[in-house]
Amino acid sequence: MKQKLLLTFFLSWFASFVFAQETTSEIQGTIKNGTTPVAGATIQAIHQPTGSKYTVSSRADGRYNLPNVRVGGPYTITITSVGIKDQVKENVYLSLGQVYNADFSVENYTKDLAAIVVSGTRQDKVINNSRTGSQEIINRAQIERLPTISRSFADFTKLTPSSNGQSFGGVSSSYNNLTVDGANFNNAFGLAGSLGGQTNSQPISIDAIEQIQVNISPYDVRQGSFSGAGINSVTR
């Protein structure tokens, strides 16, 4: 008998202890479109005095739960989802340890969207069909404005990203092909990359040059006779 009394006292004390620990409330409900459950809808409850927000999504059966919500209110409960009208319940007050049931019946929502017209102005082509491979072109304006120490081709062909002096793509400068107005200006003995290379003189004055073209990997059959770079130039 004494054991039964102790057990009853213990259970009563434990129940009162559990009840004393309850400090929140809960919101739950079901979202349906007619008789069809709405899955994936967003449910947001906002505690207006503090701005606290509680958000959850409805499950496949249309049900949702917002546990551990602070008591009091007023709350504003909003239902949003793609293709349905937003639903709002206001002035909702929650009691301590109680479950507030908020069911929603939603409707389909469609809206005609206005046509979107995208317009723009034509810019220079990113892909130029006149190019025949990797190349760099130095025009007369660059020749006049860029600094040059030796007044040679090398001061301008270094603008090519793969250049290292007169070496292009890691290939010796002796394998370049230098032309001026289509005429070869290479050192026929292979001792330097261009005419006058051994004497540190220039085969033609830079003031006479209109443009310089550096071809690295052309696929035009008209370009050849080199394995480093084809340096083509034209005079003014």
PDB file of C-alpha atoms in Angstrom:
ATOM      1  CA  MET A   1       0.000   0.000   0.000  1.00  0.00           C
ATOM      2  CA  LYS A   2       2.776   2.366   0.921  1.00  0.00           C
ATOM      3  CA  GLN A   3       4.511   1.669  -2.444  1.00  0.00           C
ATOM      4  CA  LYS A   4       1.318   2.512  -4.352  1.00  0.00           C
ATOM      5  CA  LEU A   5       1.007   5.809  -2.491  1.00  0.00           C
ATOM      6  CA  LEU A   6       4.618   6.684  -3.253  1.00  0.00           C
ATOM      7  CA  LEU A   7       4.142   5.826  -6.932  1.00  0.00           C
ATOM      8  CA  THR A   8       0.970   7.944  -7.120  1.00  0.00           C
ATOM      9  CA  PHE A   9       2.747  10.846  -5.454  1.00  0.00           C
ATOM     10  CA  PHE A  10       5.713  10.553  -7.787  1.00  0.00           C
ATOM     11  CA  LEU A  11       3.515  10.499 -10.918  1.00  0.00           C
ATOM     12  CA  SER A  12       1.535  13.507  -9.702  1.00  0.00           C
ATOM     13  CA  TRP A  13       4.716  15.402  -8.935  1.00  0.00           C
ATOM     14  CA  PHE A  14       6.218  14.512 -12.334  1.00  0.00           C
ATOM     15  CA  ALA A  15       3.052  15.595 -14.174  1.00  0.00           C
ATOM     16  CA  SER A  16       3.056  18.940 -12.365  1.00  0.00           C
ATOM     17  CA  PHE A  17       6.748  19.357 -13.148  1.00  0.00           C
ATOM     18  CA  VAL A  18       6.202  18.694 -16.867  1.00  0.00           C
ATOM     19  CA  PHE A  19       3.272  21.104 -16.960  1.00  0.00           C
ATOM     20  CA  ALA A  20       5.370  23.727 -15.241  1.00  0.00           C
ATOM     21  CA  GLN A  21       8.001  23.469 -17.972  1.00  0.00           C
ATOM     22  CA  GLU A  22       5.531  24.306 -20.799  1.00  0.00           C
ATOM     23  CA  THR A  23       6.270  27.829 -22.072  1.00  0.00           C
ATOM     24  CA  THR A  24       5.163  27.805 -25.710  1.00  0.00           C
ATOM     25  CA  SER A  25       2.217  27.115 -27.943  1.00  0.00           C
ATOM     26  CA  GLU A  26       1.703  25.488 -31.346  1.00  0.00           C
ATOM     27  CA  ILE A  27      -0.064  26.264 -34.625  1.00  0.00           C
ATOM     28  CA  GLN A  28      -1.189  23.476 -36.900  1.00  0.00           C
ATOM     29  CA  GLY A  29      -3.669  22.919 -39.677  1.00  0.00           C
ATOM     30  CA  THR A  30      -4.409  21.701 -43.178  1.00  0.00           C
ATOM     31  CA  ILE A  31      -4.261  23.509 -46.517  1.00  0.00           C
ATOM     32  CA  LYS A  32      -6.584  22.303 -49.264  1.00  0.00           C
ATOM     33  CA  ASN A  33      -7.664  23.436 -52.688  1.00  0.00           C
ATOM     34  CA  GLY A  34     -11.203  22.093 -52.695  1.00  0.00           C
ATOM     35  CA  THR A  35     -10.628  18.523 -51.592  1.00  0.00           C
ATOM     36  CA  THR A  36      -7.033  18.361 -52.857  1.00  0.00           C
ATOM     37  CA  PRO A  37      -4.223  18.815 -50.305  1.00  0.00           C
ATOM     38  CA  VAL A  38      -1.751  21.563 -51.168  1.00  0.00           C
ATOM     39  CA  ALA A  39       1.857  20.488 -50.709  1.00  0.00           C
ATOM     40  CA  GLY A  40       4.818  22.845 -50.547  1.00  0.00           C
ATOM     41  CA  ALA A  41       2.833  25.925 -49.550  1.00  0.00           C
ATOM     42  CA  THR A  42       4.673  28.385 -47.298  1.00  0.00           C
ATOM     43  CA  ILE A  43       3.076  29.137 -43.942  1.00  0.00           C
ATOM     44  CA  GLN A  44       4.397  32.141 -42.042  1.00  0.00           C
ATOM     45  CA  ALA A  45       3.202  33.310 -38.649  1.00  0.00           C
ATOM     46  CA  ILE A  46       4.318  36.767 -37.486  1.00  0.00           C
ATOM     47  CA  HIS A  47       4.052  37.894 -33.862  1.00  0.00           C
ATOM     48  CA  GLN A  48       3.045  41.501 -34.415  1.00  0.00           C
ATOM     49  CA  PRO A  49       4.300  43.052 -31.144  1.00  0.00           C
ATOM     50  CA  THR A  50       7.862  41.736 -31.596  1.00  0.00           C
ATOM     51  CA  GLY A  51       8.089  40.887 -35.306  1.00  0.00           C
ATOM     52  CA  SER A  52       9.113  37.279 -34.566  1.00  0.00           C
ATOM     53  CA  LYS A  53       8.563  35.065 -37.613  1.00  0.00           C
ATOM     54  CA  TYR A  54       7.866  31.339 -37.771  1.00  0.00           C
ATOM     55  CA  THR A  55       7.910  29.645 -41.172  1.00  0.00           C
ATOM     56  CA  VAL A  56       7.238  26.110 -42.379  1.00  0.00           C
ATOM     57  CA  SER A  57       6.064  24.313 -45.554  1.00  0.00           C
ATOM     58  CA  SER A  58       3.033  22.082 -45.886  1.00  0.00           C
ATOM     59  CA  ARG A  59       3.606  18.366 -46.324  1.00  0.00           C
ATOM     60  CA  ALA A  60       2.294  16.065 -49.064  1.00  0.00           C
ATOM     61  CA  ASP A  61      -1.013  15.621 -47.231  1.00  0.00           C
ATOM     62  CA  GLY A  62      -1.442  19.396 -46.903  1.00  0.00           C
ATOM     63  CA  ARG A  63      -0.788  19.422 -43.154  1.00  0.00           C
ATOM     64  CA  TYR A  64       1.673  21.670 -41.355  1.00  0.00           C
ATOM     65  CA  ASN A  65       2.929  22.277 -37.828  1.00  0.00           C
ATOM     66  CA  LEU A  66       4.533  25.306 -36.218  1.00  0.00           C
ATOM     67  CA  PRO A  67       5.730  24.078 -32.805  1.00  0.00           C
ATOM     68  CA  ASN A  68       7.401  26.072 -30.030  1.00  0.00           C
ATOM     69  CA  VAL A  69       5.679  29.344 -30.902  1.00  0.00           C
ATOM     70  CA  ARG A  70       5.661  32.073 -28.286  1.00  0.00           C
ATOM     71  CA  VAL A  71       2.329  32.602 -26.563  1.00  0.00           C
ATOM     72  CA  GLY A  72       0.128  35.659 -26.872  1.00  0.00           C
ATOM     73  CA  GLY A  73      -0.449  37.716 -29.954  1.00  0.00           C
ATOM     74  CA  PRO A  74      -1.811  39.035 -32.086  1.00  0.00           C
ATOM     75  CA  TYR A  75      -0.380  36.849 -34.846  1.00  0.00           C
ATOM     76  CA  THR A  76      -0.822  37.190 -38.596  1.00  0.00           C
ATOM     77  CA  ILE A  77      -0.738  33.861 -40.425  1.00  0.00           C
ATOM     78  CA  THR A  78      -0.101  33.995 -44.182  1.00  0.00           C
ATOM     79  CA  ILE A  79      -0.271  31.187 -46.751  1.00  0.00           C
ATOM     80  CA  THR A  80       1.589  31.635 -50.049  1.00  0.00           C
ATOM     81  CA  SER A  81       2.273  29.283 -52.925  1.00  0.00           C
ATOM     82  CA  VAL A  82       2.699  29.372 -56.677  1.00  0.00           C
ATOM     83  CA  GLY A  83      -0.620  29.269 -58.518  1.00  0.00           C
ATOM     84  CA  ILE A  84      -2.904  29.987 -55.542  1.00  0.00           C
ATOM     85  CA  LYS A  85      -4.253  33.147 -53.978  1.00  0.00           C
ATOM     86  CA  ASP A  86      -2.563  34.285 -50.775  1.00  0.00           C
ATOM     87  CA  GLN A  87      -4.598  33.621 -47.640  1.00  0.00           C
ATOM     88  CA  VAL A  88      -4.269  35.629 -44.428  1.00  0.00           C
ATOM     89  CA  LYS A  89      -5.616  35.190 -40.899  1.00  0.00           C
ATOM     90  CA  GLU A  90      -5.163  38.086 -38.509  1.00  0.00           C
ATOM     91  CA  ASN A  91      -5.632  38.755 -34.792  1.00  0.00           C
ATOM     92  CA  VAL A  92      -4.735  35.213 -33.795  1.00  0.00           C
ATOM     93  CA  TYR A  93      -3.951  34.767 -30.085  1.00  0.00           C
ATOM     94  CA  LEU A  94      -2.195  31.683 -28.697  1.00  0.00           C
ATOM     95  CA  SER A  95      -2.579  30.178 -25.249  1.00  0.00           C
ATOM     96  CA  LEU A  96       0.120  28.507 -23.191  1.00  0.00           C
ATOM     97  CA  GLY A  97       0.416  24.796 -23.916  1.00  0.00           C
ATOM     98  CA  GLN A  98      -2.515  24.880 -26.346  1.00  0.00           C
ATOM     99  CA  VAL A  99      -2.669  24.009 -30.038  1.00  0.00           C
ATOM    100  CA  TYR A 100      -4.272  26.569 -32.326  1.00  0.00           C
ATOM    101  CA  ASN A 101      -5.873  25.005 -35.386  1.00  0.00           C
ATOM    102  CA  ALA A 102      -5.687  27.144 -38.546  1.00  0.00           C
ATOM    103  CA  ASP A 103      -7.098  25.400 -41.609  1.00  0.00           C
ATOM    104  CA  PHE A 104      -7.032  27.136 -44.979  1.00  0.00           C
ATOM    105  CA  SER A 105      -9.087  26.634 -48.123  1.00  0.00           C
ATOM    106  CA  VAL A 106      -7.289  28.169 -51.092  1.00  0.00           C
ATOM    107  CA  GLU A 107      -8.198  28.864 -54.707  1.00  0.00           C
ATOM    108  CA  ASN A 108      -6.275  28.754 -57.954  1.00  0.00           C
ATOM    109  CA  TYR A 109      -4.890  32.062 -59.108  1.00  0.00           C
ATOM    110  CA  THR A 110      -3.911  32.957 -62.647  1.00  0.00           C
ATOM    111  CA  LYS A 111      -2.743  36.246 -64.072  1.00  0.00           C
ATOM    112  CA  ASP A 112      -1.939  37.309 -67.605  1.00  0.00           C
ATOM    113  CA  LEU A 113       1.600  38.606 -67.797  1.00  0.00           C
ATOM    114  CA  ALA A 114       2.431  41.538 -69.997  1.00  0.00           C
ATOM    115  CA  ALA A 115       4.795  40.921 -72.876  1.00  0.00           C
ATOM    116  CA  ILE A 116       8.452  41.701 -72.235  1.00  0.00           C
ATOM    117  CA  VAL A 117      10.353  43.300 -75.091  1.00  0.00           C
ATOM    118  CA  VAL A 118      14.133  43.097 -74.989  1.00  0.00           C
ATOM    119  CA  SER A 119      16.020  45.474 -77.240  1.00  0.00           C
ATOM    120  CA  GLY A 120      19.598  46.530 -77.590  1.00  0.00           C
ATOM    121  CA  THR A 121      22.174  48.022 -79.866  1.00  0.00           C
ATOM    122  CA  ARG A 122      24.593  46.021 -81.927  1.00  0.00           C
ATOM    123  CA  GLN A 123      28.117  45.935 -80.630  1.00  0.00           C
ATOM    124  CA  ASP A 124      31.341  44.727 -82.195  1.00  0.00           C
ATOM    125  CA  LYS A 125      31.337  41.021 -82.817  1.00  0.00           C
ATOM    126  CA  VAL A 126      32.991  38.904 -80.181  1.00  0.00           C
ATOM    127  CA  ILE A 127      33.676  36.245 -82.798  1.00  0.00           C
ATOM    128  CA  ASN A 128      35.223  37.727 -85.914  1.00  0.00           C
ATOM    129  CA  ASN A 129      34.937  35.406 -88.906  1.00  0.00           C
ATOM    130  CA  SER A 130      37.776  37.270 -90.618  1.00  0.00           C
ATOM    131  CA  ARG A 131      40.271  36.059 -88.037  1.00  0.00           C
ATOM    132  CA  THR A 132      42.143  32.907 -88.778  1.00  0.00           C
ATOM    133  CA  GLY A 133      43.622  32.020 -85.417  1.00  0.00           C
ATOM    134  CA  SER A 134      45.342  33.535 -82.417  1.00  0.00           C
ATOM    135  CA  GLN A 135      46.839  36.903 -83.322  1.00  0.00           C
ATOM    136  CA  GLU A 136      47.683  40.358 -82.059  1.00  0.00           C
ATOM    137  CA  ILE A 137      47.425  43.512 -84.180  1.00  0.00           C
ATOM    138  CA  ILE A 138      49.321  46.682 -83.281  1.00  0.00           C
ATOM    139  CA  ASN A 139      47.990  49.718 -85.151  1.00  0.00           C
ATOM    140  CA  ARG A 140      49.587  53.054 -85.900  1.00  0.00           C
ATOM    141  CA  ALA A 141      47.968  54.803 -82.911  1.00  0.00           C
ATOM    142  CA  GLN A 142      49.578  52.274 -80.557  1.00  0.00           C
ATOM    143  CA  ILE A 143      52.932  52.618 -82.264  1.00  0.00           C
ATOM    144  CA  GLU A 144      52.834  56.391 -81.755  1.00  0.00           C
ATOM    145  CA  ARG A 145      51.614  56.339 -78.166  1.00  0.00           C
ATOM    146  CA  LEU A 146      53.386  53.378 -76.583  1.00  0.00           C
ATOM    147  CA  PRO A 147      56.920  53.835 -75.231  1.00  0.00           C
ATOM    148  CA  THR A 148      59.774  52.343 -77.208  1.00  0.00           C
ATOM    149  CA  ILE A 149      63.445  52.175 -76.223  1.00  0.00           C
ATOM    150  CA  SER A 150      65.090  50.576 -79.233  1.00  0.00           C
ATOM    151  CA  ARG A 151      62.472  51.698 -81.786  1.00  0.00           C
ATOM    152  CA  SER A 152      62.224  48.121 -82.977  1.00  0.00           C
ATOM    153  CA  PHE A 153      59.500  45.580 -83.697  1.00  0.00           C
ATOM    154  CA  ALA A 154      60.301  43.850 -80.403  1.00  0.00           C
ATOM    155  CA  ASP A 155      59.004  46.799 -78.372  1.00  0.00           C
ATOM    156  CA  PHE A 156      55.540  46.264 -79.847  1.00  0.00           C
ATOM    157  CA  THR A 157      55.327  42.536 -80.487  1.00  0.00           C
ATOM    158  CA  LYS A 158      55.743  42.035 -76.718  1.00  0.00           C
ATOM    159  CA  LEU A 159      52.086  43.054 -76.458  1.00  0.00           C
ATOM    160  CA  THR A 160      51.306  39.490 -77.556  1.00  0.00           C
ATOM    161  CA  PRO A 161      50.395  37.524 -74.375  1.00  0.00           C
ATOM    162  CA  SER A 162      52.530  34.482 -75.284  1.00  0.00           C
ATOM    163  CA  SER A 163      55.676  36.476 -76.051  1.00  0.00           C
ATOM    164  CA  ASN A 164      58.946  36.437 -74.173  1.00  0.00           C
ATOM    165  CA  GLY A 165      61.015  38.963 -75.994  1.00  0.00           C
ATOM    166  CA  GLN A 166      61.026  37.730 -79.591  1.00  0.00           C
ATOM    167  CA  SER A 167      60.204  34.189 -78.500  1.00  0.00           C
ATOM    168  CA  PHE A 168      56.557  33.192 -78.859  1.00  0.00           C
ATOM    169  CA  GLY A 169      54.986  30.170 -77.250  1.00  0.00           C
ATOM    170  CA  GLY A 170      58.395  29.035 -75.998  1.00  0.00           C
ATOM    171  CA  VAL A 171      59.832  28.744 -79.530  1.00  0.00           C
ATOM    172  CA  SER A 172      63.170  30.317 -80.443  1.00  0.00           C
ATOM    173  CA  SER A 173      63.004  33.658 -82.237  1.00  0.00           C
ATOM    174  CA  SER A 174      65.013  32.101 -85.071  1.00  0.00           C
ATOM    175  CA  TYR A 175      61.870  30.242 -86.098  1.00  0.00           C
ATOM    176  CA  ASN A 176      59.811  33.414 -86.544  1.00  0.00           C
ATOM    177  CA  ASN A 177      58.937  34.718 -90.001  1.00  0.00           C
ATOM    178  CA  LEU A 178      59.187  38.504 -90.317  1.00  0.00           C
ATOM    179  CA  THR A 179      57.733  40.211 -93.378  1.00  0.00           C
ATOM    180  CA  VAL A 180      57.355  43.825 -94.454  1.00  0.00           C
ATOM    181  CA  ASP A 181      54.765  44.393 -97.185  1.00  0.00           C
ATOM    182  CA  GLY A 182      54.956  40.661 -97.934  1.00  0.00           C
ATOM    183  CA  ALA A 183      58.753  40.549 -98.337  1.00  0.00           C
ATOM    184  CA  ASN A 184      60.776  38.363 -95.974  1.00  0.00           C
ATOM    185  CA  PHE A 185      63.087  40.237 -93.629  1.00  0.00           C
ATOM    186  CA  ASN A 186      64.567  37.148 -91.984  1.00  0.00           C
ATOM    187  CA  ASN A 187      68.234  36.492 -91.448  1.00  0.00           C
ATOM    188  CA  ALA A 188      68.974  33.934 -94.133  1.00  0.00           C
ATOM    189  CA  PHE A 189      71.785  32.369 -92.068  1.00  0.00           C
ATOM    190  CA  GLY A 190      69.575  31.745 -89.052  1.00  0.00           C
ATOM    191  CA  LEU A 191      71.911  33.634 -86.743  1.00  0.00           C
ATOM    192  CA  ALA A 192      69.239  36.140 -85.617  1.00  0.00           C
ATOM    193  CA  GLY A 193      65.505  36.607 -85.786  1.00  0.00           C
ATOM    194  CA  SER A 194      65.611  39.436 -88.334  1.00  0.00           C
ATOM    195  CA  LEU A 195      67.912  41.336 -90.637  1.00  0.00           C
ATOM    196  CA  GLY A 196      70.504  43.344 -88.741  1.00  0.00           C
ATOM    197  CA  GLY A 197      69.898  41.369 -85.573  1.00  0.00           C
ATOM    198  CA  GLN A 198      73.573  40.632 -84.940  1.00  0.00           C
ATOM    199  CA  THR A 199      74.535  44.287 -85.360  1.00  0.00           C
ATOM    200  CA  ASN A 200      71.605  45.468 -83.235  1.00  0.00           C
ATOM    201  CA  SER A 201      70.269  47.526 -86.120  1.00  0.00           C
ATOM    202  CA  GLN A 202      66.730  47.724 -87.439  1.00  0.00           C
ATOM    203  CA  PRO A 203      65.839  46.502 -90.942  1.00  0.00           C
ATOM    204  CA  ILE A 204      63.291  49.292 -91.366  1.00  0.00           C
ATOM    205  CA  SER A 205      62.390  52.428 -89.440  1.00  0.00           C
ATOM    206  CA  ILE A 206      59.448  52.050 -87.108  1.00  0.00           C
ATOM    207  CA  ASP A 207      58.158  55.399 -88.391  1.00  0.00           C
ATOM    208  CA  ALA A 208      57.466  53.761 -91.735  1.00  0.00           C
ATOM    209  CA  ILE A 209      55.260  51.038 -90.280  1.00  0.00           C
ATOM    210  CA  GLU A 210      51.459  51.357 -90.369  1.00  0.00           C
ATOM    211  CA  GLN A 211      50.467  48.105 -88.640  1.00  0.00           C
ATOM    212  CA  ILE A 212      52.103  45.016 -87.174  1.00  0.00           C
ATOM    213  CA  GLN A 213      50.359  41.646 -87.023  1.00  0.00           C
ATOM    214  CA  VAL A 214      51.625  38.773 -84.870  1.00  0.00           C
ATOM    215  CA  ASN A 215      50.177  35.368 -85.833  1.00  0.00           C
ATOM    216  CA  ILE A 216      50.698  32.552 -83.325  1.00  0.00           C
ATOM    217  CA  SER A 217      48.569  29.685 -84.582  1.00  0.00           C
ATOM    218  CA  PRO A 218      46.843  30.616 -87.831  1.00  0.00           C
ATOM    219  CA  TYR A 219      44.861  28.070 -89.797  1.00  0.00           C
ATOM    220  CA  ASP A 220      44.911  30.095 -92.987  1.00  0.00           C
ATOM    221  CA  VAL A 221      46.853  28.256 -95.724  1.00  0.00           C
ATOM    222  CA  ARG A 222      48.353  31.572 -96.779  1.00  0.00           C
ATOM    223  CA  GLN A 223      50.211  31.822 -93.472  1.00  0.00           C
ATOM    224  CA  GLY A 224      53.293  29.661 -93.029  1.00  0.00           C
ATOM    225  CA  SER A 225      57.067  29.365 -93.068  1.00  0.00           C
ATOM    226  CA  PHE A 226      57.351  29.636 -89.300  1.00  0.00           C
ATOM    227  CA  SER A 227      56.916  27.585 -86.151  1.00  0.00           C
ATOM    228  CA  GLY A 228      57.245  30.451 -83.675  1.00  0.00           C
ATOM    229  CA  ALA A 229      55.239  33.435 -84.885  1.00  0.00           C
ATOM    230  CA  GLY A 230      54.478  35.110 -88.168  1.00  0.00           C
ATOM    231  CA  ILE A 231      55.210  38.821 -87.758  1.00  0.00           C
ATOM    232  CA  ASN A 232      53.651  40.640 -90.694  1.00  0.00           C
ATOM    233  CA  SER A 233      53.863  44.393 -91.152  1.00  0.00           C
ATOM    234  CA  VAL A 234      52.794  46.937 -93.736  1.00  0.00           C
ATOM    235  CA  THR A 235      54.257  50.332 -94.387  1.00  0.00           C
ATOM    236  CA  ARG A 236      52.387  53.614 -94.389  1.00  0.00           C
TER     237      ARG A 236
END
